[in-house]
Coordinates of C-alpha atoms and ligand atoms in Angstrom, one line a residue:
M1 CA 46.1 138.5 -19.4
T2 CA 44.4 138.1 -22.7
T3 CA 41.5 136.5 -22.6
I4 CA 38.4 135.8 -25.7
D5 CA 36.9 139.1 -23.5
N6 CA 39.8 141.2 -25.3
F7 CA 38.7 140.5 -28.6
N8 CA 35.4 141.1 -30.6
F9 CA 35.0 138.0 -32.7
D10 CA 32.6 139.7 -35.2
N11 CA 33.1 138.2 -38.8
K12 CA 36.3 136.3 -37.6
K13 CA 36.9 132.2 -37.7
A14 CA 38.4 131.3 -33.9
L15 CA 40.4 128.3 -33.9
I16 CA 40.0 127.0 -30.6
R17 CA 41.9 124.3 -29.2
V18 CA 39.6 122.9 -26.5
D19 CA 40.0 119.1 -24.4
F20 CA 37.3 116.7 -25.6
N21 CA 39.5 113.9 -24.6
V22 CA 35.9 112.4 -23.0
P23 CA 35.8 108.5 -21.9
L24 CA 33.3 107.0 -24.5
D25 CA 31.8 103.8 -23.8
E26 CA 31.6 100.7 -26.4
N27 CA 29.2 101.9 -28.5
F28 CA 31.1 105.4 -28.4
K29 CA 28.9 107.4 -26.6
V30 CA 29.7 110.3 -24.2
T31 CA 29.9 109.0 -20.8
D32 CA 31.1 112.3 -19.0
T33 CA 30.4 115.4 -20.7
T34 CA 32.3 117.8 -18.3
R35 CA 34.8 118.7 -20.6
I36 CA 32.9 119.5 -23.3
E37 CA 30.6 121.7 -20.7
A38 CA 33.5 123.5 -19.7
A39 CA 34.5 124.6 -23.4
K40 CA 31.0 126.3 -23.7
P41 CA 31.2 129.6 -22.7
T42 CA 34.2 130.2 -24.9
I43 CA 32.5 128.9 -28.1
L44 CA 28.8 130.7 -27.1
K45 CA 30.8 134.4 -26.8
I46 CA 32.5 133.6 -29.8
L47 CA 29.5 133.1 -31.7
E48 CA 27.8 135.7 -30.2
D49 CA 30.1 138.3 -31.4
G50 CA 29.7 137.5 -35.0
G51 CA 32.2 134.6 -35.4
S52 CA 32.3 131.2 -36.2
A53 CA 34.2 128.4 -34.1
I54 CA 36.9 125.9 -35.3
L55 CA 37.3 123.3 -32.9
M56 CA 40.3 121.1 -32.2
S57 CA 41.2 118.4 -30.1
H58 CA 42.7 115.4 -29.2
L59 CA 41.3 112.1 -28.5
G60 CA 42.8 109.1 -26.6
R61 CA 46.1 107.6 -28.2
P62 CA 45.6 106.6 -31.5
K63 CA 49.0 104.9 -33.3
N64 CA 47.5 104.4 -36.5
Q65 CA 44.2 106.8 -37.1
E66 CA 42.0 103.6 -35.9
S67 CA 38.5 104.6 -36.1
E68 CA 37.7 104.0 -32.6
F69 CA 39.4 107.5 -31.3
S70 CA 37.6 109.7 -33.8
L71 CA 36.1 112.7 -32.6
Q72 CA 33.2 111.7 -35.4
H73 CA 31.9 109.9 -32.7
I74 CA 31.0 113.0 -29.9
C75 CA 30.1 115.4 -32.5
S76 CA 25.9 115.1 -31.9
T77 CA 26.9 115.4 -28.3
V78 CA 28.9 118.8 -28.9
S79 CA 25.9 119.5 -30.9
E80 CA 23.1 118.7 -28.5
I81 CA 25.4 120.6 -25.3
I82 CA 26.2 124.0 -27.5
G83 CA 22.9 123.6 -28.8
V84 CA 23.9 124.4 -32.5
E85 CA 24.5 121.7 -35.0
V86 CA 28.5 121.4 -35.2
K87 CA 30.0 120.6 -38.5
F88 CA 32.7 117.8 -38.8
V89 CA 35.8 117.2 -41.2
A90 CA 37.8 114.1 -41.4
N91 CA 41.2 115.9 -41.5
C92 CA 42.4 118.4 -39.2
V93 CA 44.7 120.0 -42.2
G94 CA 45.2 119.7 -46.1
E95 CA 42.7 120.2 -48.1
E96 CA 39.7 119.1 -47.0
A97 CA 40.0 120.7 -43.7
E98 CA 40.6 124.1 -45.5
T99 CA 37.9 124.0 -47.6
A100 CA 35.5 123.0 -44.7
A101 CA 36.8 125.9 -42.8
K102 CA 36.7 128.3 -45.5
E103 CA 33.1 127.6 -46.7
L104 CA 32.2 127.9 -42.7
E105 CA 29.7 130.7 -42.3
M106 CA 29.9 133.2 -39.0
G107 CA 27.5 131.7 -36.4
Q108 CA 29.0 128.0 -37.4
I109 CA 31.0 125.6 -35.4
L110 CA 33.5 123.1 -37.4
L111 CA 34.9 120.3 -35.6
L112 CA 38.3 119.1 -36.7
E113 CA 39.3 115.6 -36.7
N114 CA 41.7 114.2 -33.8
L115 CA 44.7 115.8 -34.1
R116 CA 47.1 112.7 -32.8
Y117 CA 45.6 111.3 -36.4
H118 CA 48.9 112.9 -36.8
D119 CA 52.4 112.5 -35.2
E120 CA 53.2 116.0 -36.3
E121 CA 51.1 116.9 -33.4
K122 CA 52.5 115.4 -30.3
K123 CA 56.3 116.0 -32.1
G124 CA 55.5 120.1 -32.2
D125 CA 55.6 120.1 -35.7
E126 CA 56.2 123.6 -37.1
A127 CA 55.0 122.6 -40.7
F128 CA 51.8 121.1 -39.0
A129 CA 51.0 123.9 -36.8
K130 CA 51.5 126.2 -39.5
A131 CA 49.0 124.1 -41.7
L132 CA 46.4 124.6 -38.3
S133 CA 47.0 128.2 -38.3
Q134 CA 45.9 128.6 -42.0
L135 CA 42.3 127.4 -40.6
G136 CA 41.4 130.7 -38.3
D137 CA 42.0 134.1 -38.0
I138 CA 42.1 134.3 -34.0
Y139 CA 44.0 131.6 -31.9
V140 CA 42.3 130.9 -28.4
N141 CA 43.3 128.3 -26.2
D142 CA 40.7 126.6 -23.6
A143 CA 42.6 123.5 -23.1
F144 CA 44.2 123.6 -19.8
G145 CA 44.8 119.5 -19.3
T146 CA 47.4 120.0 -21.9
A147 CA 48.6 123.6 -21.7
H148 CA 52.1 121.5 -20.1
R149 CA 52.7 120.0 -23.3
A150 CA 54.6 121.4 -25.7
H151 CA 52.5 120.3 -28.8
A152 CA 51.7 121.8 -32.1
S153 CA 48.0 122.7 -31.4
T154 CA 48.6 123.3 -27.6
T155 CA 51.7 125.9 -28.1
V156 CA 53.7 125.9 -31.9
V157 CA 50.6 126.9 -33.4
A158 CA 50.4 130.2 -31.3
Q159 CA 53.2 131.7 -32.8
F160 CA 51.5 132.3 -35.8
F161 CA 49.0 134.3 -34.6
P162 CA 50.7 137.7 -33.6
G163 CA 48.5 140.1 -31.5
A164 CA 45.6 137.5 -32.2
K165 CA 45.6 134.9 -30.1
C166 CA 44.3 134.3 -26.2
Y167 CA 43.1 132.2 -23.7
G168 CA 39.8 130.7 -23.6
Q169 CA 37.4 131.0 -20.7
L170 CA 38.1 127.9 -19.0
L171 CA 41.8 128.3 -19.2
A172 CA 41.8 131.8 -17.6
K173 CA 39.9 130.7 -14.9
E174 CA 42.2 128.0 -14.3
I175 CA 44.9 130.7 -14.1
E176 CA 43.1 133.3 -12.1
S177 CA 42.4 130.3 -9.4
L178 CA 45.6 129.1 -9.1
D179 CA 47.2 132.5 -9.0
R180 CA 44.7 133.0 -6.1
V181 CA 45.6 130.2 -4.2
L182 CA 49.8 130.9 -4.9
N183 CA 50.2 134.9 -5.4
N184 CA 47.3 136.8 -4.0
S185 CA 46.0 134.4 -1.3
E186 CA 44.2 135.4 1.7
K187 CA 46.5 133.9 4.5
P188 CA 46.7 131.4 6.7
V189 CA 47.3 129.4 3.0
L190 CA 46.8 126.0 3.7
A191 CA 48.0 123.0 1.2
I192 CA 47.0 119.4 1.5
L193 CA 49.0 116.8 -0.2
G194 CA 47.6 113.2 -0.2
G195 CA 48.0 110.2 -3.0
S196 CA 50.1 107.5 -3.1
K197 CA 53.8 108.6 -3.8
V198 CA 56.3 111.2 -2.1
S199 CA 58.3 111.4 -5.2
S200 CA 55.6 112.5 -7.7
K201 CA 55.2 115.5 -5.9
I202 CA 58.5 116.3 -4.1
T203 CA 58.9 119.7 -6.4
V204 CA 55.5 120.7 -5.5
I205 CA 56.4 120.3 -2.1
E206 CA 59.5 122.6 -2.3
N207 CA 57.9 125.0 -4.1
I208 CA 54.9 126.2 -2.3
L209 CA 57.0 125.8 1.2
D210 CA 57.5 129.6 0.2
K211 CA 53.5 130.3 -0.7
V212 CA 51.8 128.4 2.3
D213 CA 51.4 128.8 6.0
E214 CA 50.4 125.0 6.5
I215 CA 50.8 121.6 5.0
I216 CA 48.7 118.4 5.5
I217 CA 50.5 115.6 4.3
G218 CA 48.3 112.3 3.8
G219 CA 47.4 109.2 1.9
G220 CA 50.5 107.0 1.2
M221 CA 53.0 109.8 0.8
A222 CA 52.8 110.2 5.3
F223 CA 54.7 106.7 5.8
T224 CA 57.7 107.7 4.0
F225 CA 57.9 111.0 6.4
I226 CA 57.2 108.6 9.5
K227 CA 59.5 106.1 8.8
A228 CA 62.1 108.4 8.1
Q229 CA 61.4 110.0 11.7
G230 CA 61.6 106.3 13.2
G231 CA 58.3 105.1 12.8
N232 CA 57.0 101.4 12.6
I233 CA 54.8 101.6 9.8
G234 CA 54.0 98.0 9.2
D235 CA 53.8 96.9 5.2
S236 CA 52.2 100.7 4.5
I237 CA 53.6 102.4 1.2
C238 CA 57.0 104.0 1.3
E239 CA 59.8 105.3 -0.7
D240 CA 62.8 104.3 1.0
D241 CA 65.1 106.2 -1.0
K242 CA 63.2 109.4 -0.4
M243 CA 63.2 109.4 3.3
E244 CA 66.3 111.7 3.2
L245 CA 64.6 114.1 1.5
A246 CA 61.3 113.6 3.5
L247 CA 63.5 114.6 6.4
E248 CA 65.2 117.5 4.6
I249 CA 61.5 118.7 3.8
L250 CA 60.4 118.7 7.2
K251 CA 63.6 121.1 8.1
Q252 CA 62.8 123.5 5.4
A253 CA 59.4 123.8 6.7
D254 CA 60.7 124.4 10.1
S255 CA 62.6 127.1 8.9
K256 CA 60.5 129.2 7.0
G257 CA 58.0 128.7 9.5
V258 CA 55.8 126.3 8.0
K259 CA 53.4 124.3 9.7
I260 CA 53.4 120.5 8.4
H261 CA 50.3 118.1 9.7
L262 CA 51.0 114.4 9.2
P263 CA 48.3 111.7 10.5
V264 CA 48.3 110.5 13.7
D265 CA 46.6 107.4 13.4
I266 CA 45.3 105.3 10.3
V267 CA 43.1 102.6 9.6
A268 CA 45.4 99.3 9.1
A269 CA 44.3 96.7 6.9
N270 CA 45.5 93.0 6.7
V271 CA 45.4 92.8 3.2
F272 CA 45.2 95.3 0.4
A273 CA 41.3 94.8 0.0
N274 CA 38.1 96.3 0.4
D275 CA 37.0 93.4 2.6
A276 CA 40.1 93.1 4.5
E277 CA 40.1 93.0 8.0
T278 CA 41.0 96.7 9.1
Q279 CA 42.0 98.1 13.1
T280 CA 43.1 101.5 13.9
S281 CA 47.0 102.1 14.7
D282 CA 49.1 104.8 15.8
I283 CA 50.4 105.5 12.9
K284 CA 54.4 105.2 14.2
N285 CA 53.1 101.8 15.7
I286 CA 51.5 99.8 12.8
P287 CA 51.7 96.1 13.6
D288 CA 53.5 94.3 11.4
N289 CA 52.2 93.1 8.1
W290 CA 49.4 95.5 8.4
Q291 CA 49.3 98.6 5.9
G292 CA 47.9 102.0 6.7
L293 CA 45.0 102.7 3.9
D294 CA 43.4 105.6 5.1
A295 CA 43.4 108.4 7.9
G296 CA 42.4 107.2 11.4
P297 CA 39.6 109.3 13.5
A298 CA 41.9 111.6 15.7
S299 CA 44.1 112.6 12.2
R300 CA 40.6 113.4 10.7
T301 CA 39.5 115.6 13.6
N302 CA 43.2 117.1 13.6
F303 CA 42.7 118.0 10.0
D304 CA 39.6 119.6 10.4
T305 CA 40.8 122.1 12.9
V306 CA 43.8 123.1 10.3
V307 CA 40.9 123.4 7.5
Q308 CA 38.6 125.5 9.4
R309 CA 41.5 128.0 10.8
C310 CA 42.5 128.7 6.9
K311 CA 41.4 131.2 4.9
T312 CA 42.9 129.4 1.2
I313 CA 42.9 125.7 0.5
L314 CA 44.9 123.9 -2.0
W315 CA 43.8 120.0 -2.3
N316 CA 45.6 117.7 -4.7
G317 CA 45.6 113.7 -3.3
P318 CA 43.4 111.6 -1.7
L319 CA 44.2 110.9 2.2
G320 CA 43.4 107.0 1.3
V321 CA 42.6 104.4 -0.9
F322 CA 38.9 106.2 -1.4
E323 CA 38.5 103.7 -4.6
M324 CA 37.4 100.9 -1.8
D325 CA 34.4 101.8 0.4
S326 CA 36.1 100.8 3.6
F327 CA 39.5 103.3 3.1
A328 CA 37.2 106.5 1.8
Q329 CA 36.3 107.7 4.8
G330 CA 39.2 109.9 5.5
T331 CA 39.0 111.2 2.0
I332 CA 34.8 112.1 2.8
A333 CA 35.8 113.7 6.0
L334 CA 38.4 116.0 4.6
G335 CA 35.6 117.1 1.9
N336 CA 33.4 117.5 4.1
S337 CA 35.6 119.8 6.3
I338 CA 37.0 121.9 3.2
A339 CA 33.1 122.4 2.3
Q340 CA 32.3 123.6 5.3
A341 CA 35.2 125.9 5.7
T342 CA 34.3 127.3 2.2
E343 CA 30.9 128.2 3.2
N344 CA 32.4 130.3 5.6
G345 CA 34.2 132.2 3.0
T346 CA 37.3 130.2 2.8
F347 CA 38.9 129.9 -0.6
S348 CA 39.6 126.5 -1.8
L349 CA 40.7 124.7 -5.1
V350 CA 40.7 121.2 -5.6
G351 CA 42.9 119.6 -8.8
G352 CA 44.7 116.6 -9.6
G353 CA 43.0 113.5 -11.4
D354 CA 42.3 111.6 -8.4
S355 CA 40.7 114.4 -5.9
V356 CA 38.7 115.6 -8.9
A357 CA 37.6 111.8 -9.0
A358 CA 37.3 112.0 -5.4
V359 CA 35.1 115.3 -5.5
K360 CA 32.7 114.2 -8.0
Q361 CA 32.3 111.1 -6.2
F362 CA 31.4 112.0 -3.0
G363 CA 29.4 115.2 -4.4
F364 CA 31.6 117.7 -3.1
A365 CA 32.2 119.4 -6.8
Q366 CA 29.7 121.8 -6.2
K367 CA 30.7 122.8 -2.3
V368 CA 34.1 123.9 -3.0
S369 CA 35.3 127.0 -4.9
Y370 CA 36.9 125.4 -7.7
V371 CA 37.4 122.4 -9.4
S372 CA 40.5 122.3 -11.6
T373 CA 40.3 120.3 -14.8
G374 CA 43.8 119.4 -15.4
G375 CA 46.0 117.0 -13.0
G376 CA 49.3 117.2 -14.8
A377 CA 49.1 121.1 -15.9
M378 CA 48.2 121.8 -12.2
L379 CA 51.2 119.9 -10.7
E380 CA 53.7 121.8 -12.9
M381 CA 52.0 125.0 -12.3
L382 CA 52.6 124.1 -8.6
E383 CA 56.1 123.4 -9.1
G384 CA 56.7 126.7 -10.1
K385 CA 57.0 126.3 -14.0
T386 CA 55.4 128.0 -16.9
L387 CA 53.7 126.2 -18.9
P388 CA 54.6 125.7 -22.6
G389 CA 50.8 126.6 -23.7
I390 CA 50.4 129.5 -21.1
G391 CA 53.9 130.8 -22.1
A392 CA 52.9 130.5 -26.1
I393 CA 49.9 133.1 -25.6
E394 CA 52.1 135.5 -23.5
R395 CA 54.8 135.8 -26.0
Ligands
AMP1 P1 48.5 110.4 -7.1 O1 48.3 109.8 -8.4 O2 49.6 110.2 -6.2 O3 47.6 111.6 -6.5 O4 47.7 108.8 -5.7 C1 46.5 108.6 -5.8 C2 46.4 107.0 -5.2 O5 46.7 107.1 -4.2 C3 44.8 106.9 -5.4 O6 44.6 105.9 -6.2 C4 44.8 106.2 -3.8 O7 43.9 104.8 -3.7 C5 46.4 105.7 -3.4 N1 46.4 106.1 -1.9 C6 46.1 107.0 -1.4 N2 46.3 106.6 0.3 C7 47.1 105.4 0.1 C8 47.8 104.7 0.6 N3 47.8 104.6 2.1 N4 48.2 103.1 0.4 C9 48.4 103.0 -0.7 N5 47.6 103.9 -2.0 C10 47.2 105.0 -1.0

């Protein structure tokens, strides 16, 4: 794997694709700086080598270059976090950008305007990618969150840097961590899949069946499996058209010797609301008009036993509707179990938008081995795909 450590950036201009797609409040102040902090090690290594850094990113989904999506809003925050004043140029290509890049001195940082002000970015336009490539000497991709997109700045641009392209530290760490789970894992390996829908994670389940020893299926996904097995799930979320597939997965798992664990009990609610009436119910016997919104106490205990015996854990998706306090306990209990296993030497990787939100919200982020920054990108890697942004560096 070619990373920034394989290069000396002395006297070089690094063109770095970062993921600064950060949330802003109504005064355009950054409300969560995680992504900027995550890019810091890569930027500092380049500056310390004696090089300069040209940062490119997208922000939001602009349609007509609306000023609310300008990366200028975040410039001072980036300066504060990196500890070096960041210059800004109001376009990412063209004369203005070229002049700013040319005038950039070693040790300095330049932030380019939002890549998605140009439709060519998402289209993966080659001429646009070439224009970007003219700004720097070495291309560094440090944006895992967009590595599954074949956009100009994440993928196409790499072809213009033969022998001069690499992963930033963050992206390299993401790849290493996933590799540690999928290919170089200490056994037993456990995957925990939750969230609302089976359909969004089918390919993941199929791909990891060959790589894991045990799978916990929780959250809304579980009900499709339970109903397919003949259970009465009341009003719980279910994808009827995926029931056959669910049975097929159980059969495949059985033939491959992979143990599948489903919840045995759940917290049922009479309505989908935090102040709903609740009762604990056998998952196969949920009363009519009630819906399962969280893992029940017996399920939590069962899952804890599984978690404690495994040496490698991958967690994607919550065990219940954790956004509501009343249905967050199953997800919190699982987080606690994983934190304890991690303390005892298990390697734990958490990824996927909602699980990351959950581990942050409940304070587990420091207690697991690695928190992945890319939801969609991570799912695609778990599906066994080579991400375009990763393939482009390898070519
Ligand atoms: P996903 O985006 O597929 O990972 O799903 C995450 C969402 O699943 C979260 O917003 C949870 O609230 C939701 N979820 C988890 N368990 C359930 C459940 N039992 N019923 C409905 N939604 C659920």
